[in-house]
Short mmCIF file of C-alpha atoms and ligand atoms in Angstrom, two decimals:
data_model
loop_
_atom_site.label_atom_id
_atom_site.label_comp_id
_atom_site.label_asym_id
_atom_site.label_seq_id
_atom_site.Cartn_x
_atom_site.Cartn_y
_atom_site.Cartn_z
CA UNK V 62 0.00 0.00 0.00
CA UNK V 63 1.50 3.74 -0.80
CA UNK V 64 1.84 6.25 2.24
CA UNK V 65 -1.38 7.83 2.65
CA UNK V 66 -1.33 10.49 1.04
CA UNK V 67 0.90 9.39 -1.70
CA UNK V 68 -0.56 9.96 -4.83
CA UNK V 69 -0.41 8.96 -8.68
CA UNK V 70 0.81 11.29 -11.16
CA UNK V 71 -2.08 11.55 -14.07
CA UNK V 72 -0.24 13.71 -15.96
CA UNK V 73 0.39 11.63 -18.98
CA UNK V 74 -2.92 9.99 -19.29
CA UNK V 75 -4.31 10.86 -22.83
CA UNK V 76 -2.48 8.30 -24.12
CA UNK V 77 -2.43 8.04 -28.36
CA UNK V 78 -5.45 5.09 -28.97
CA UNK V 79 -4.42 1.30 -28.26
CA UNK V 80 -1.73 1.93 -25.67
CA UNK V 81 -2.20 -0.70 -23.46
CA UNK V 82 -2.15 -0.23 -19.84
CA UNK V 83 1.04 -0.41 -18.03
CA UNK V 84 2.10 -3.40 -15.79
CA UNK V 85 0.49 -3.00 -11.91
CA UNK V 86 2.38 -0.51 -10.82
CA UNK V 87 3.32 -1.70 -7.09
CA UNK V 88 2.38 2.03 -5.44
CA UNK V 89 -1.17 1.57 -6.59
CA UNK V 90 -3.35 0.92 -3.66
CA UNK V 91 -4.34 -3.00 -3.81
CA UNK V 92 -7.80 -4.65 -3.79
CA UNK V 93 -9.22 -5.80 -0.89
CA UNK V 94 -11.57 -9.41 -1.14
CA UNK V 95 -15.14 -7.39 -0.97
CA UNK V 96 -13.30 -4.79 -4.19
CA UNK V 97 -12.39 -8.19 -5.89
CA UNK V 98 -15.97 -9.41 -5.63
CA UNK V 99 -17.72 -6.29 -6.34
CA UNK V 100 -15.60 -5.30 -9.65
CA UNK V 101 -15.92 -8.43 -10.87
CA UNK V 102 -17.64 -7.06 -14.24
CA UNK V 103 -14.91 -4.64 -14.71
CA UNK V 104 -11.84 -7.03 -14.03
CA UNK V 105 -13.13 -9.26 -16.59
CA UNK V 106 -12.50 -6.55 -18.90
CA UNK V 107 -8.65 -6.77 -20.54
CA UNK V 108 -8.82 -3.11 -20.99
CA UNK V 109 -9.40 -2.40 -17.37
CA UNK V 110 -8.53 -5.84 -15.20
CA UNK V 111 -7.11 -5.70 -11.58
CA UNK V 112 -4.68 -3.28 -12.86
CA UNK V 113 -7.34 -0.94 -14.38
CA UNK V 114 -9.09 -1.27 -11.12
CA UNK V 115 -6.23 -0.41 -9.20
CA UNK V 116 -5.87 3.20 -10.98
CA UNK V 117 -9.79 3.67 -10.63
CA UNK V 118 -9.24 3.71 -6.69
CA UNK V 119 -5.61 5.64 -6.59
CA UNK V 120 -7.92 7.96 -8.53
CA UNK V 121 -8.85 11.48 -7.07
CA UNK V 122 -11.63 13.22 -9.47
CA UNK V 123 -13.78 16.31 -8.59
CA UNK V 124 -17.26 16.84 -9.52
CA UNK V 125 -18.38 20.74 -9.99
CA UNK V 126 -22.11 20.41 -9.41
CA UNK V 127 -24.58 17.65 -7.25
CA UNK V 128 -27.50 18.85 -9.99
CA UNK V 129 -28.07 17.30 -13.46
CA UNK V 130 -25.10 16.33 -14.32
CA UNK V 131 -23.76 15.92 -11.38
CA UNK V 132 -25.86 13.14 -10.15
CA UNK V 133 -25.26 10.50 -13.23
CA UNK V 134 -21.77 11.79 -12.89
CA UNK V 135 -20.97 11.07 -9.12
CA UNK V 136 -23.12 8.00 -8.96
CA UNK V 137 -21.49 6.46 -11.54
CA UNK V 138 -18.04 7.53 -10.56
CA UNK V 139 -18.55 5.90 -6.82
CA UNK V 140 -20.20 2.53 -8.40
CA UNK V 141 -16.92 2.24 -10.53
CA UNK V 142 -14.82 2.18 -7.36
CA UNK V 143 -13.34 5.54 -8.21
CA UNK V 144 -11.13 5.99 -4.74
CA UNK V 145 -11.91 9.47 -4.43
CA UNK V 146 -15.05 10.96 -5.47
CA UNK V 147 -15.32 15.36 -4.66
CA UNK V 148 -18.60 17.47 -5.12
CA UNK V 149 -18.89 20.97 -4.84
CA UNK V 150 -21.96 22.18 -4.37
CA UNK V 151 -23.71 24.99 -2.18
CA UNK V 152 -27.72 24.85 -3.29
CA UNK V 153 -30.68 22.90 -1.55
CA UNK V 154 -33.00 20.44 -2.88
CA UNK V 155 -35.30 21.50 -4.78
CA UNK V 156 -38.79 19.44 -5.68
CA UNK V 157 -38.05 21.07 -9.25
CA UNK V 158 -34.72 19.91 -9.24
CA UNK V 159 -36.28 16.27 -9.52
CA UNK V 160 -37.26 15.99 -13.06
CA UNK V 161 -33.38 15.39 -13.42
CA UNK V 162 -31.13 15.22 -10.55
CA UNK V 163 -31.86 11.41 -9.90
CA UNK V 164 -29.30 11.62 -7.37
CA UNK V 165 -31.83 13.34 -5.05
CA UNK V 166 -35.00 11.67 -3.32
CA UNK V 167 -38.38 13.65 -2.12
CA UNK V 168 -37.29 13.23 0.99
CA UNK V 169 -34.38 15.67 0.59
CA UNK V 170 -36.38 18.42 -0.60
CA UNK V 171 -35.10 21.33 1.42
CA UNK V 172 -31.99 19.69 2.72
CA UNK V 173 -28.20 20.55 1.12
CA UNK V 174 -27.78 18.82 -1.60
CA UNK V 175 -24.23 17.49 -0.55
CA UNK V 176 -25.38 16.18 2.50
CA UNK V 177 -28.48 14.72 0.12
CA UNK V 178 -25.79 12.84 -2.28
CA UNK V 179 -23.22 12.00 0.01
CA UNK V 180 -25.74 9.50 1.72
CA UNK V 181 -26.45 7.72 -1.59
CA UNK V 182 -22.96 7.40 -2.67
CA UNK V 183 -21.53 6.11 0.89
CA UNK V 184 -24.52 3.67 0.18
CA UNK V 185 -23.96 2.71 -3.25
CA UNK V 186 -19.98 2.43 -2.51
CA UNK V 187 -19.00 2.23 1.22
CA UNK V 188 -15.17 2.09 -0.65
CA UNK V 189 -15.03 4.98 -1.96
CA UNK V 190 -14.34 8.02 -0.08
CA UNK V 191 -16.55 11.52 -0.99
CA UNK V 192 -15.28 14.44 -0.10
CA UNK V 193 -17.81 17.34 0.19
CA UNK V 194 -16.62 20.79 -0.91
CA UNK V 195 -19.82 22.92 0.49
CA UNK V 196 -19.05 25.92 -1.13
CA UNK V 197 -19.52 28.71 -3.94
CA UNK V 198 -16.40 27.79 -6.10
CA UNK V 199 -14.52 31.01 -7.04
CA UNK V 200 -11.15 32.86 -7.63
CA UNK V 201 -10.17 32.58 -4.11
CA UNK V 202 -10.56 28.87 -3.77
CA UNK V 203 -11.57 27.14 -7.17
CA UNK V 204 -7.02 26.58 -7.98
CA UNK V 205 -6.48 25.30 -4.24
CA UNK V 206 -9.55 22.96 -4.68
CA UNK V 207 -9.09 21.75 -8.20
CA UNK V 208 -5.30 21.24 -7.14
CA UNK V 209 -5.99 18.44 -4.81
CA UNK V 210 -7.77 16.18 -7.77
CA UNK V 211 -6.49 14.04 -10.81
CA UNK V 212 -9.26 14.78 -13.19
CA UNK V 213 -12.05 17.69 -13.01
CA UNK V 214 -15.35 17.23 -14.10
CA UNK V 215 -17.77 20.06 -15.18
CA UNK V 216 -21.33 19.93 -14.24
CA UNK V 217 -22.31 23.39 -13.39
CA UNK V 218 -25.11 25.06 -15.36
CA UNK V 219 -24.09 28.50 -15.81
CA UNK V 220 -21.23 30.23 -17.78
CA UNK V 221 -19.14 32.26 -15.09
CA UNK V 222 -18.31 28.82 -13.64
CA UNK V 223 -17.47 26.90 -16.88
CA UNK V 224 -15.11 29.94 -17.75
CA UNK V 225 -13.65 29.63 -14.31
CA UNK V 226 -13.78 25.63 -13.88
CA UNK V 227 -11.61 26.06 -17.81
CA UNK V 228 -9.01 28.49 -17.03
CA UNK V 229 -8.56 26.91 -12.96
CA UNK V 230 -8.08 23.76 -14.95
CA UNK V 231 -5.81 25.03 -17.18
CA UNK V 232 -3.85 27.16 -14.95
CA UNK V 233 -3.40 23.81 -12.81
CA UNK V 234 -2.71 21.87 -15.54
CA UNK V 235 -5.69 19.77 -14.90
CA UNK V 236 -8.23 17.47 -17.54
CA UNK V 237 -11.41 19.34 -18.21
CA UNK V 238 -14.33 16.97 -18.61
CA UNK V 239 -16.93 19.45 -19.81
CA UNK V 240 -20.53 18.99 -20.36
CA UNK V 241 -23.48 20.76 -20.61
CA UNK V 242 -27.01 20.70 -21.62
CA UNK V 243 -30.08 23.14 -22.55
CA UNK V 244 -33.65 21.82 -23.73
CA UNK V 245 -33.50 18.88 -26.39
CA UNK V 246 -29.29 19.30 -26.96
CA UNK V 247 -26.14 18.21 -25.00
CA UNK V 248 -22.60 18.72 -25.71
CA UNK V 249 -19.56 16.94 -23.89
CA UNK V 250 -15.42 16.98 -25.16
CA UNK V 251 -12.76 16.61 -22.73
CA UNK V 252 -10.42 20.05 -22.27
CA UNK V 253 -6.70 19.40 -21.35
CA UNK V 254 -4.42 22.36 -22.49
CA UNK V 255 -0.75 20.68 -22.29
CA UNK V 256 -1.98 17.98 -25.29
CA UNK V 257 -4.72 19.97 -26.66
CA UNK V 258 -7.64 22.40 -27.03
CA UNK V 259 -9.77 24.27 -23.62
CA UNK V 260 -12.91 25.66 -23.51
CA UNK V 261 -12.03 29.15 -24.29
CA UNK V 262 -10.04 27.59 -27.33
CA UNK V 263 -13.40 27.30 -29.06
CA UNK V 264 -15.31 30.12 -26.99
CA UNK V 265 -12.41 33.12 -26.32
CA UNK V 266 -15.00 35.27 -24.37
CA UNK V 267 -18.67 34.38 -22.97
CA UNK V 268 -21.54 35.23 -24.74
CA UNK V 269 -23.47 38.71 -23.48
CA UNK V 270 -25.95 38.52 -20.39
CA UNK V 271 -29.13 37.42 -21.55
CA UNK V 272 -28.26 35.72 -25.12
CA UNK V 273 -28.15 32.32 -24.31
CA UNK V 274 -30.67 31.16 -21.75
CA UNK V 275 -30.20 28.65 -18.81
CA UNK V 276 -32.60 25.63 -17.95
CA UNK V 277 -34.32 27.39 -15.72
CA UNK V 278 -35.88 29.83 -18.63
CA UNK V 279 -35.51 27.81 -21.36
CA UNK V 280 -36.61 24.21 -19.79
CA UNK V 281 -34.73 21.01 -20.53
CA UNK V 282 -35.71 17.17 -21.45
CA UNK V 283 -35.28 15.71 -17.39
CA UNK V 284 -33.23 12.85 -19.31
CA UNK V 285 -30.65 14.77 -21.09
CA UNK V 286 -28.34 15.54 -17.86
CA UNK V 287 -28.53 11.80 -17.79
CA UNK V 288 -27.11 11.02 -21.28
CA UNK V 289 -24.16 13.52 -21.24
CA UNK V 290 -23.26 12.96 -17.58
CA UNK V 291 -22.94 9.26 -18.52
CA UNK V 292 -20.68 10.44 -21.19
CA UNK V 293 -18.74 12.83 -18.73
CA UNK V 294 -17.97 9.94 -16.71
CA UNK V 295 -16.86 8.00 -18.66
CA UNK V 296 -14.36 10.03 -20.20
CA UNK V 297 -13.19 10.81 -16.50
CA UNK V 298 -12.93 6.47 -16.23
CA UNK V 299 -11.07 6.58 -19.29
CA UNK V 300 -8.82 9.20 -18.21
CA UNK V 301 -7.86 7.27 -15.00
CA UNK V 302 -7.40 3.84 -17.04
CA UNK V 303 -5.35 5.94 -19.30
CA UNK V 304 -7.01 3.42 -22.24
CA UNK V 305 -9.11 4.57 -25.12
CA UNK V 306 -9.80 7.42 -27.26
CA UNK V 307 -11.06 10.79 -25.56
CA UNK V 308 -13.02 13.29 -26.37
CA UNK V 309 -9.93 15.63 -26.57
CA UNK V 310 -9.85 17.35 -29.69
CA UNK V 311 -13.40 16.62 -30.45
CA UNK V 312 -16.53 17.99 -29.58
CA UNK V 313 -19.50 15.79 -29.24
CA UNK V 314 -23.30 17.01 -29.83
CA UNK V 315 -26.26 15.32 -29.02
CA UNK V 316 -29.98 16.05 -30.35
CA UNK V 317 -32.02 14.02 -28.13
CA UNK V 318 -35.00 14.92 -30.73
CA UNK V 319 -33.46 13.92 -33.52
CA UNK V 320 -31.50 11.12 -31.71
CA UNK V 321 -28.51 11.71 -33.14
CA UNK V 322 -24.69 12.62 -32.45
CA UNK V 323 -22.47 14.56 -34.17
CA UNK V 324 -18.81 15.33 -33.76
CA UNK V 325 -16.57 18.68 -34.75
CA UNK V 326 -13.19 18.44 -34.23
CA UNK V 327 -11.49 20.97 -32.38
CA UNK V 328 -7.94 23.17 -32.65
CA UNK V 329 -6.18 24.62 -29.93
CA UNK V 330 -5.90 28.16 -30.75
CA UNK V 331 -2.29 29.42 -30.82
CA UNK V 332 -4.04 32.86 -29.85
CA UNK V 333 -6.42 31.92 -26.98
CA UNK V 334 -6.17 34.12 -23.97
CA UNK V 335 -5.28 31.59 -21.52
CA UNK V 336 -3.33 28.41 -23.24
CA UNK V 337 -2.36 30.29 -26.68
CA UNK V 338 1.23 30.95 -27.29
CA UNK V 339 1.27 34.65 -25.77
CA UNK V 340 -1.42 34.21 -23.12
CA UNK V 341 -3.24 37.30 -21.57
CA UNK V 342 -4.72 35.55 -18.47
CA UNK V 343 -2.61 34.47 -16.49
CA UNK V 344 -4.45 34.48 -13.05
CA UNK V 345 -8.17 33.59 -12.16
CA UNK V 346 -10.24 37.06 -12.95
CA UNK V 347 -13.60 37.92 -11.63
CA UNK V 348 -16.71 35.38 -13.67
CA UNK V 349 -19.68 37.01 -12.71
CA UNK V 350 -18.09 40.31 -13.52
CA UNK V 351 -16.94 38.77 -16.69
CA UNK V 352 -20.31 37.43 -17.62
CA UNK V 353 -22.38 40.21 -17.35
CA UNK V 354 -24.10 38.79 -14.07
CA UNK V 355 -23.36 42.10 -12.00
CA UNK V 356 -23.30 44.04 -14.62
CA UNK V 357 -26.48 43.59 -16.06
CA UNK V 358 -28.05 43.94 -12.41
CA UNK V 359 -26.31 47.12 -10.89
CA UNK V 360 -27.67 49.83 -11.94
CA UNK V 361 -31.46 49.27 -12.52
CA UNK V 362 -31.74 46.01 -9.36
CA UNK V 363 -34.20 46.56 -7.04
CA UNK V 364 -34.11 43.87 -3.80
CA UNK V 365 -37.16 41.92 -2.93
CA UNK V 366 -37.19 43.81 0.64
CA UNK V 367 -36.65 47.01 -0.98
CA UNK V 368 -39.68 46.44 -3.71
CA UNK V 369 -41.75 45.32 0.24
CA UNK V 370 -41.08 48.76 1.82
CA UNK V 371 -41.31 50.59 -1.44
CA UNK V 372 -45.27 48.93 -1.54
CA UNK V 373 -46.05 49.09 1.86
CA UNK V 374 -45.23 53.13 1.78
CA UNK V 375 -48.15 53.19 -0.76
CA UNK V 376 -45.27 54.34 -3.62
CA UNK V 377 -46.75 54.53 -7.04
CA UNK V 378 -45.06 51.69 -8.15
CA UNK V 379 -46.28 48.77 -10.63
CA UNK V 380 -45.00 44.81 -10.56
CA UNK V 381 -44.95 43.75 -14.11
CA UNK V 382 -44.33 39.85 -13.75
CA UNK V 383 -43.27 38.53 -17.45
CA UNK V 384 -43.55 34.45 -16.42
CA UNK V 385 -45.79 32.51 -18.28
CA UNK V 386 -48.79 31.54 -16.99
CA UNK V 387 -47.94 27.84 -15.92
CA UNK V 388 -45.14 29.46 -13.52
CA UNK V 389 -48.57 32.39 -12.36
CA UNK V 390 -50.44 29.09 -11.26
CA UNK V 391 -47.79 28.54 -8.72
CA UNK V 392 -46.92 31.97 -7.44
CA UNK V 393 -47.75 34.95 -7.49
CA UNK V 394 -47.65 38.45 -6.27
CA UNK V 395 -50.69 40.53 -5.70
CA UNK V 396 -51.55 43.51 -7.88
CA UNK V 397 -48.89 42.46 -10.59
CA UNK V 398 -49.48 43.05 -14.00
CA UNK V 399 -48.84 39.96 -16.30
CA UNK V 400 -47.61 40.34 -19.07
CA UNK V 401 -45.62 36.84 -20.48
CA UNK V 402 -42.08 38.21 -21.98
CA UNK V 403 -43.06 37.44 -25.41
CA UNK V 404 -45.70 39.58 -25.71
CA UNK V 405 -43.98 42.47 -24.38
CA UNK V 406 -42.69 43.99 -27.70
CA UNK V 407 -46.59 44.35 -28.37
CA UNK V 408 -48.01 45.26 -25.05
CA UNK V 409 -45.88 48.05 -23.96
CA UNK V 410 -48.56 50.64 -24.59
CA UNK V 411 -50.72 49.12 -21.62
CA UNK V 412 -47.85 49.95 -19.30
CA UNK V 413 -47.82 53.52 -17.86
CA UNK V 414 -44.93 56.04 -18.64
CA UNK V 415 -45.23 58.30 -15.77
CA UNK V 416 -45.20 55.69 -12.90
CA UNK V 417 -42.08 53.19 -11.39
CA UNK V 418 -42.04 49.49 -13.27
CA UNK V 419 -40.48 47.05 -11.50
CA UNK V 420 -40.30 43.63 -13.63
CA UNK V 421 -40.05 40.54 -12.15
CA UNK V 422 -39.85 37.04 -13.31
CA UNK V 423 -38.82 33.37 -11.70
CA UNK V 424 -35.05 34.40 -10.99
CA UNK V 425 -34.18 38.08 -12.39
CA UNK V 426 -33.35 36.70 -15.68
CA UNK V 427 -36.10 37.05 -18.25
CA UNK V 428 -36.92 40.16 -16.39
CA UNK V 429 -33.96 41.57 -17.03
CA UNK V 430 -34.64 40.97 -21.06
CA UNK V 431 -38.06 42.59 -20.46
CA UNK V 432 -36.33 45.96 -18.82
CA UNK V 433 -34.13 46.03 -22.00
CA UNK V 434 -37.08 45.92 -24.04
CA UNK V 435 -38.80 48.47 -22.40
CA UNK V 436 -36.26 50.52 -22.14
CA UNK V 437 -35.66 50.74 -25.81
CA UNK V 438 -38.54 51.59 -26.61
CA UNK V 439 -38.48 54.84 -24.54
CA UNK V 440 -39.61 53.85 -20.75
CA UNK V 441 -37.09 54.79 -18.20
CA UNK V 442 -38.70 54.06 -14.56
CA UNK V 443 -37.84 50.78 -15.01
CA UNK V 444 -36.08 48.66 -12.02
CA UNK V 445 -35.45 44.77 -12.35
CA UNK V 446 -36.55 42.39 -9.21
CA UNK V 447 -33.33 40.93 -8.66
CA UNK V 448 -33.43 37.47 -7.79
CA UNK V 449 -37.56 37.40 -9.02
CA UNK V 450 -40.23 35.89 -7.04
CA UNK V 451 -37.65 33.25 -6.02
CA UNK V 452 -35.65 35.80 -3.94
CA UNK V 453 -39.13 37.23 -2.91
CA UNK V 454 -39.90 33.52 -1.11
CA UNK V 455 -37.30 33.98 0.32
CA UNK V 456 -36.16 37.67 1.65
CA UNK V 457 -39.80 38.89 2.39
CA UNK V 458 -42.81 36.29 2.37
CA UNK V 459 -42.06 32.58 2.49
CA UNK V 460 -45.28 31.71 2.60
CA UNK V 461 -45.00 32.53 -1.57
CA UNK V 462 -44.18 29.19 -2.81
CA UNK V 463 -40.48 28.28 -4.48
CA UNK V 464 -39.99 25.96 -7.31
ZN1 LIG Y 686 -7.25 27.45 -24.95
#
């Protein structure tokens, strides 16, 4: 057995297709009888075998995310015997989150969702250890974090992380296993900058606030996360086996619709900003600032307690809530205005000039869309409910229900 402690060097694990797996290497941690019986499936395989096995449990991989992807991801991770299995995660259970995050039962509605998967996976694999990260990952701790793991695995949902999760990864010369997913569509490659392209290889810069939607607005199939977190790990599998052909260099898209999968093959870019040959970032820089989240918000935000006192002083001030009326059937706020996003463009001459319009939607999002509408077209007492009738439920009346 190695020192605790001691750990493999994964370095050198994209391996050119066909290389066969080296000899047992005598630091990697052996099998116990119970590993023996339960990989049985796996050391059948010649491509993985007891020395295959053996690398899966030296193994140290980190999973950003316990949602969609996450769940597939970790679960499958721990049931292959994966030594080490991370999570970082800071959100609750939500009973919305269980279209897709299979990882999570009804019973954990409410409860963290580390504390959520961590029981499952010390269930499913009482040999693996999980480490739980609870925290917002960001400049100050995403490089310490990623530093401590052998392969990283992207499962986040939103764009300041990916661009953070890429250049941490790159920075600590770490495999990026990136996926992610929106409606009917996936898309999954693996990222490693010292053999070949990262994210911001294909994507230099993220797209403006607002452009591309998240789940949340734009909905997603509930077994999507489920096809391309399979896919994530088992790149990350492959990785730590050091056997097969990756998804660096390629990227791989998936129409669930359709049911079909395409490829693109992908460069590294002798000019991107972070692993090109005269790179411009050479630290971790602020995401949300770089995404447009603050941005978009500061000037025109209004809080959820500040909208409360505003309409408890009387103040002439009108709600226009721009959800669609599935999400009004759930929640809503008295005296708003509805008015669905879409039809905005053709409404705007119900709303009132003269007074205060504060849009709101589910999360601040769509809202936000709605104020630039409006605001182009000539209104300009316009104020976005930051955080929408989520942050609402939660800052000034609970009894306004979440989902
Ligand atoms: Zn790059």
């Amino acid at each position: 057995m190695p020192p605790p402690g001691a750990r493999l060097n994964f370095d050198l694990l994209v391996p050119p297709r066909g290389v066969p797996l080296k000899a047992v290497d005598a630091t990697l941690p052996e099998l116990t009888l119970p590993e023996l019986r339960r990989y049985g499936r796996h050391l059948t395989l010649p491509e993985v075998g007891e020395a295959g096995q053996r690398r899966l449990k030296a193994g140290r991989v980190l999973v950003v995310g316990a949602g969609g992807l996450g769940s597939p991801l970790a679960l499958y991770l721990a049931a292959a015997g994966v030594g080490t299995v991370g999570i970082v995660d800071f959100d609750a259970v939500e009973e919305s989150n269980l279209q897709r995050q299979i990882a999570h039962g009804s019973s954990a509605i409410g409860r963290s969702k580390l504390g959520s998967i961590a029981g499952r996976l010390r269930d499913l694999n009482p040999h693996v250890e999980v480490v739980l990260h609870e925290t917002y990952l960001d400049r100050t701790n995403a490089r310490a974090i990623i530093r401590a793991y052998d392969v990283i695995v992207d499962g986040t949902d939103n764009f300041a992380t990916r661009y953070l999760v890429n250049d941490a990864c790159v920075l600590e010369r770490k495999p990026n296993v990136y996926g992610s997913i929106l409606r009917f569509e996936g898309q999954a490659s693996v990222f490693d900058a010292r053999h070949g392209p990262c994210y911001r290889c294909l994507f230099p810069e993220p797209p403006p606030p607002g452009v591309v939607p998240n789940c949340a607005e734009a909905g997603v199939l509930g077994v999507l996360p489920g096809v391309i977190g399979s896919i994530q790990a088992t790149e990350a599998i492959k990785l730590l086996l050091g056997t097969g052909d990756t998804l660096l260099g390629r990227l791989l898209l998936y129409d669930a619709l359709e049911m079909r999968f395409r490829e693109m093959r992908l460069r590294k870019d002798p000019k991107c900003p972070i692993c090109g040959d005269a790179p411009t970032i050479r630290e971790l820089v602020d995401y949300e600032e770089l995404c447009g989240v603050k941005r978009a918000d500061a000037a025109t935000a209004i809080s959820a307690p500040e909208l409360a006192g505003r309409l408890a002083r009387g103040e002439d001030v009108l709600v226009v809530d721009v959800r669609e009326p599935h999400e009004l059937a759930i929640s809503s706020l008295a005296g708003a205005l509805h008015m669905p996003l879409a039809t905005v463009p053709q409404r705007a001459h119900e709303l009132p000039l003269s007074r205060m319009l504060v849009l709101m939607c589910h999360r601040g999002s769509r809202s936000q869309k709605a104020l630039e509408m409006l605001s182009a077209l000539g209104f300009t007492q316009l104020r976005n409910l930051s955080g929408g009738i989520d942050a609402w439920s939660r800052e000034v009346d609970p009894k306004v229900p979440r989902y």
